[in-house]
């Protein structure tokens, strides 16, 4: 792994930084200014949540169109307009004079931060690497973990030093333009060409090139989405409703917060494990088992009430995060090829963004109807188990159709 990282440092660093700087459009980072934004615009918690959901849904609808740029121009050119757009969104949030501009700024943060930055990282890495695609994905996803671990502390320090929450967003824009833009574009300008040993495994690990129209009409896409959407939905629900769990189960907030460290450490470690497994076995072979740790985590969250249960379900959530973030990054080239990967990934990423937007709203409405979150977590565990069966069926059918598609080529040889 160390040799792999040394030999491919340029491209892995580019993907890592894209994931790191996507943090400025992620929920955890925006949420740190949530109280200040609500106070500045005199918004209730429900009103701010509704605006945020609207902005996220709009970004999910835009992403399939914008993501197609990755199929018609090099990734570094896409990053060259994505990063300034994200920096502009940071400044716009800081200077927003009214709710309409606030909503626009949130839309741009979600579209270019969570959407296009991660989309570019996964798409370019999926094209650059073949035999070691799993390891490459395992490396770049650590960028988002690094952001989650470091940026909250930095935000608190900047806010405390300046005394103004807006300084955080001005500083974010400056970092994006002065550090992120030159570093990422400079690293990505040189395209990686797979080595001959990797090229030999291309047909074994990469499907024929599908068009976006074919993908949208493919029933397998929707079977895969039944499972792919579960991690973003369930993890967002746990993070969003952590205050509800703390209050209803009388947890110590500090003890609950410490469990996030456990989750992050396990996520980092297991992403490398899953990367090695993907390179050895292939994404499709691992797919049927990908949701089982998440099912166990949701079940523990629903059933175990003592505080030690928090650490158990966060540990299991870390396994799930490490596995699924790496697996779903490497999956789509095996299913739909490389030629239109940007547009295809844009469809799947927008679906995941949509899922993360709907999760808190749906579960919050159910809580208001008298259905407690622990009960809902048991439903989510059942969803994961059923989805695992669906994913097993889908993986088998996709494997068979790829084997049939390769038969003429093998006969010709």
Coordinates of N, CA, C and O in Angstrom, one line a residue, residues 138 142 145 263-275 318-319 322-323:
X138 N -10.1 3.9 -1.4 CA -9.9 3.9 0.1 C -9.0 5.0 0.5 O -9.2 5.6 1.6
X142 N -10.5 9.3 2.5 CA -10.0 9.8 3.8 C -10.0 11.3 3.8 O -9.9 11.9 4.9
X145 N -13.0 12.2 5.7 CA -12.8 11.9 7.2 C -11.9 12.9 7.8 O -12.1 13.4 9.0
X263 N -16.3 6.1 15.6 CA -16.8 5.9 14.3 C -15.7 6.3 13.2 O -15.5 5.6 12.3
X264 N -15.1 7.4 13.4 CA -14.1 7.9 12.5 C -12.9 7.0 12.3 O -12.5 6.7 11.2
X265 N -12.4 6.6 13.5 CA -11.2 5.7 13.4 C -11.6 4.4 12.7 O -10.8 3.8 11.9
X266 N -12.7 3.8 13.0 CA -13.1 2.5 12.4 C -13.4 2.7 10.9 O -13.0 1.9 10.1
X267 N -14.0 3.9 10.6 CA -14.2 4.2 9.1 C -12.9 4.2 8.4 O -12.7 3.6 7.3
X268 N -11.9 4.9 8.9 CA -10.6 5.0 8.3 C -10.0 3.6 8.1 O -9.5 3.3 7.0
X269 N -9.9 2.9 9.2 CA -9.3 1.6 9.1 C -10.0 0.6 8.2 O -9.4 -0.1 7.3
X270 N -11.3 0.6 8.2 CA -12.0 -0.4 7.4 C -12.1 0.0 6.0 O -12.3 -0.9 5.1
X271 N -12.0 1.3 5.6 CA -12.0 1.7 4.2 C -10.7 1.1 3.5 O -10.8 0.6 2.4
X272 N -9.6 1.0 4.2 CA -8.4 0.3 3.6 C -8.6 -1.2 3.5 O -8.2 -1.8 2.5
X273 N -9.3 -1.8 4.5 CA -9.5 -3.2 4.4 C -10.5 -3.5 3.2 O -10.2 -4.4 2.4
X274 N -11.5 -2.7 3.1 CA -12.5 -2.9 2.0 C -11.8 -2.6 0.7 O -12.1 -3.3 -0.3
X275 N -10.9 -1.7 0.6 CA -10.2 -1.4 -0.7 C -9.4 -2.6 -1.1 O -9.5 -2.9 -2.3
X318 N -19.2 2.8 11.6 CA -17.9 3.0 11.1 C -17.5 2.0 10.1 O -16.9 2.2 9.0
X319 N -17.8 0.7 10.4 CA -17.5 -0.4 9.5 C -18.3 -0.2 8.2 O -17.8 -0.3 7.1
X322 N -16.9 2.8 6.1 CA -15.6 2.4 5.4 C -15.9 1.5 4.3 O -15.2 1.6 3.2
X323 N -16.8 0.6 4.4 CA -17.1 -0.4 3.4 C -17.8 0.3 2.2 O -17.4 0.2 1.0

